[in-house]
């Protein structure tokens, strides 16, 4: 398996830790390099390389219905690992980046989606219906996303929620062949990424 670490491009130069953020690309003799990675690769890298401070994976899985009051909204969230908000500079209007995704049943909404659902209030801590059967707690509201971001999303949810509630996804997490998500690492300060 060939693994290549690419620095995020200047398109994303607003990230405060951008000089230490790297996206992973994976490939082998059968498959060309692509941004798709297998689920366990970043956990293994973090265990084997002390230079890695944190990691996150991102995955868009499905479209769901959010319900609040009399309204419903279709949303396709990005599922992420807990360090996502501390690695990337997507500041919150409401909430705390260290706790916004700490509970597996939490959701962080984009500024635009939050405005459509809740209006101009702080909804952190409020419950929102998820596909009519589950309840999620609003953990944070993002400030408007920069236009020069390669990562665009309307909502964030913990990867743990997907693991706990989707058996098919759980099966895929042990595979070293299915490259179905995007992985990022944050190197510790002072690390030379080329050697």
Coordinates of C-alpha atoms in Angstrom, one line a residue:
X1 CA 0.0 0.0 0.0
X2 CA 1.3 3.4 -1.0
X3 CA 0.4 6.3 1.1
X4 CA 1.2 9.9 0.1
X5 CA 0.7 12.9 2.4
X6 CA -0.1 16.1 0.6
X7 CA -0.1 19.6 2.1
X8 CA -3.4 21.3 1.8
X9 CA -3.3 23.8 -1.0
X10 CA -3.3 27.6 -0.6
X11 CA -7.0 27.5 -1.5
X12 CA -7.4 26.7 2.2
X13 CA -4.9 29.2 3.5
X14 CA -7.3 30.6 6.2
X15 CA -6.6 27.6 8.5
X16 CA -4.5 28.8 11.4
X17 CA -2.7 25.4 11.5
X18 CA -2.5 25.1 7.7
X19 CA 1.3 24.7 7.7
X20 CA 0.9 21.5 9.7
X21 CA -2.3 20.1 8.1
X22 CA -1.9 17.3 5.5
X23 CA -4.5 15.3 3.5
X24 CA -3.7 11.6 2.9
X25 CA -3.8 9.9 -0.5
X26 CA -3.7 6.2 -0.9
X27 CA -3.0 3.8 -3.7
X28 CA -1.3 0.5 -4.6
X29 CA -0.1 -1.4 -7.7
X30 CA -3.8 -2.0 -8.7
X31 CA -5.2 1.4 -7.8
X32 CA -3.8 4.9 -8.5
X33 CA -3.3 7.4 -5.8
X34 CA -6.6 9.0 -4.7
X35 CA -7.8 11.1 -1.7
X36 CA -9.9 8.1 -0.7
X37 CA -8.4 6.2 2.3
X38 CA -9.3 3.2 4.3
X39 CA -10.9 3.8 7.7
X40 CA -8.1 2.4 10.0
X41 CA -5.1 4.0 8.3
X42 CA -4.9 7.2 10.3
X43 CA -5.3 5.4 13.6
X44 CA -2.3 3.2 12.6
X45 CA -0.3 6.2 11.5
X46 CA -1.0 8.0 14.8
X47 CA 0.1 5.0 16.8
X48 CA 3.3 4.5 14.8
X49 CA 4.4 8.1 14.3
X50 CA 4.6 10.3 17.4
X51 CA 5.0 13.3 15.1
X52 CA 1.2 13.2 14.4
X53 CA -0.7 15.4 16.9
X54 CA -4.2 14.7 15.8
X55 CA -6.2 13.2 12.9
X56 CA -9.7 13.4 11.5
X57 CA -11.6 11.6 8.8
X58 CA -14.5 13.0 6.8
X59 CA -17.3 11.1 5.2
X60 CA -20.6 12.1 3.5
X61 CA -22.8 9.1 4.0
X62 CA -26.5 9.8 3.3
X63 CA -29.3 12.3 3.3
X64 CA -31.5 12.6 6.4
X65 CA -34.5 14.6 7.6
X66 CA -34.1 17.1 10.5
X67 CA -37.3 18.2 12.2
X68 CA -37.9 21.1 14.6
X69 CA -41.3 22.6 15.5
X70 CA -43.5 22.2 12.4
X71 CA -40.7 22.2 9.9
X72 CA -38.5 19.5 8.3
X73 CA -35.2 20.0 6.4
X74 CA -33.2 17.6 4.3
X75 CA -29.6 17.5 5.3
X76 CA -26.5 15.6 4.1
X77 CA -24.1 15.9 7.0
X78 CA -20.3 15.2 7.0
X79 CA -19.3 12.7 9.6
X80 CA -16.0 13.6 11.3
X81 CA -13.7 12.5 14.1
X82 CA -13.6 14.6 17.4
X83 CA -10.5 16.6 16.5
X84 CA -12.0 18.1 13.3
X85 CA -12.9 21.5 14.7
X86 CA -9.6 21.9 16.6
X87 CA -7.6 21.0 13.5
X88 CA -9.4 23.2 11.0
X89 CA -10.3 26.9 11.4
X90 CA -14.0 26.7 11.1
X91 CA -15.0 29.0 14.0
X92 CA -18.3 28.6 15.9
X93 CA -20.8 31.4 16.3
X94 CA -22.3 29.4 19.2
X95 CA -20.8 26.5 21.1
X96 CA -17.4 25.4 22.1
X97 CA -15.1 23.6 19.5
X98 CA -13.8 21.3 22.3
X99 CA -17.3 20.0 23.2
X100 CA -19.5 20.7 20.2
X101 CA -19.0 17.1 18.8
X102 CA -18.2 15.4 22.1
X103 CA -21.5 13.6 22.4
X104 CA -22.1 11.0 19.7
X105 CA -25.7 12.3 19.4
X106 CA -24.6 15.9 18.7
X107 CA -24.8 17.9 15.6
X108 CA -23.1 21.1 14.5
X109 CA -25.0 23.2 11.9
X110 CA -23.9 25.7 9.3
X111 CA -24.9 29.3 9.9
X112 CA -27.3 29.1 6.9
X113 CA -29.0 25.9 8.0
X114 CA -29.3 27.1 11.6
X115 CA -30.9 30.4 10.5
X116 CA -33.5 28.5 8.4
X117 CA -34.4 26.1 11.3
X118 CA -34.1 28.3 14.4
X119 CA -33.9 31.9 13.2
X120 CA -31.6 34.3 15.1
X121 CA -31.3 32.5 18.4
X122 CA -28.6 30.5 20.1
X123 CA -29.9 26.9 19.7
X124 CA -27.0 25.1 21.4
X125 CA -28.5 22.5 23.7
X126 CA -31.8 22.3 21.9
X127 CA -33.0 18.9 20.6
X128 CA -33.8 18.3 17.0
X129 CA -35.5 15.3 15.4
X130 CA -33.5 13.0 13.2
X131 CA -35.5 10.9 10.7
X132 CA -38.6 11.2 13.0
X133 CA -37.2 8.5 15.4
X134 CA -34.1 9.8 17.0
X135 CA -33.1 13.0 18.8
X136 CA -29.9 15.0 18.3
X137 CA -28.6 17.8 20.5
X138 CA -27.3 20.9 18.8
X139 CA -23.7 21.2 19.9
X140 CA -22.7 24.3 17.9
X141 CA -23.4 26.7 15.1
X142 CA -20.7 27.5 12.7
X143 CA -19.9 31.0 11.4
X144 CA -20.3 31.3 7.6
X145 CA -17.8 29.1 5.8
X146 CA -15.1 30.8 3.9
X147 CA -15.7 30.6 0.1
X148 CA -12.1 29.6 -0.4
X149 CA -12.5 26.3 1.4
X150 CA -12.2 22.9 -0.2
X151 CA -14.3 21.6 2.6
X152 CA -18.0 22.6 2.3
X153 CA -20.8 21.2 4.5
X154 CA -24.1 22.1 5.9
X155 CA -23.8 20.0 9.1
X156 CA -21.2 18.0 11.0
X157 CA -21.8 14.9 13.1
X158 CA -19.5 12.6 15.1
X159 CA -18.2 9.6 13.2
X160 CA -19.1 7.6 16.4
X161 CA -22.8 8.2 15.6
X162 CA -22.4 6.5 12.3
X163 CA -20.4 3.6 13.8
X164 CA -23.1 3.1 16.5
X165 CA -26.1 3.3 14.3
X166 CA -25.1 1.9 10.9
X167 CA -24.1 -1.8 10.8
X168 CA -22.9 -1.7 7.2
X169 CA -20.5 1.2 8.1
X170 CA -19.3 -0.7 11.1
X171 CA -18.3 -3.6 8.9
X172 CA -16.4 -1.3 6.5
X173 CA -14.2 0.2 9.4
X174 CA -12.1 -3.0 9.6
X175 CA -11.4 -3.2 5.9
X176 CA -7.9 -2.3 4.6
X177 CA -9.2 -2.4 1.0
X178 CA -12.3 -0.1 0.9
X179 CA -11.1 3.5 0.3
X180 CA -14.3 5.4 1.1
X181 CA -13.4 8.4 3.2
X182 CA -11.0 11.3 3.3
X183 CA -8.3 11.5 6.0
X184 CA -6.2 14.4 7.4
X185 CA -3.4 14.6 9.9
X186 CA -2.1 17.5 12.0
X187 CA 1.7 17.3 12.6
X188 CA 3.2 18.5 15.9
X189 CA 5.0 21.9 15.8
X190 CA 8.6 21.6 14.6
X191 CA 8.0 18.4 12.6
X192 CA 9.7 18.3 9.2
X193 CA 7.0 16.8 6.9
X194 CA 9.6 15.7 4.3
X195 CA 11.7 13.6 6.5

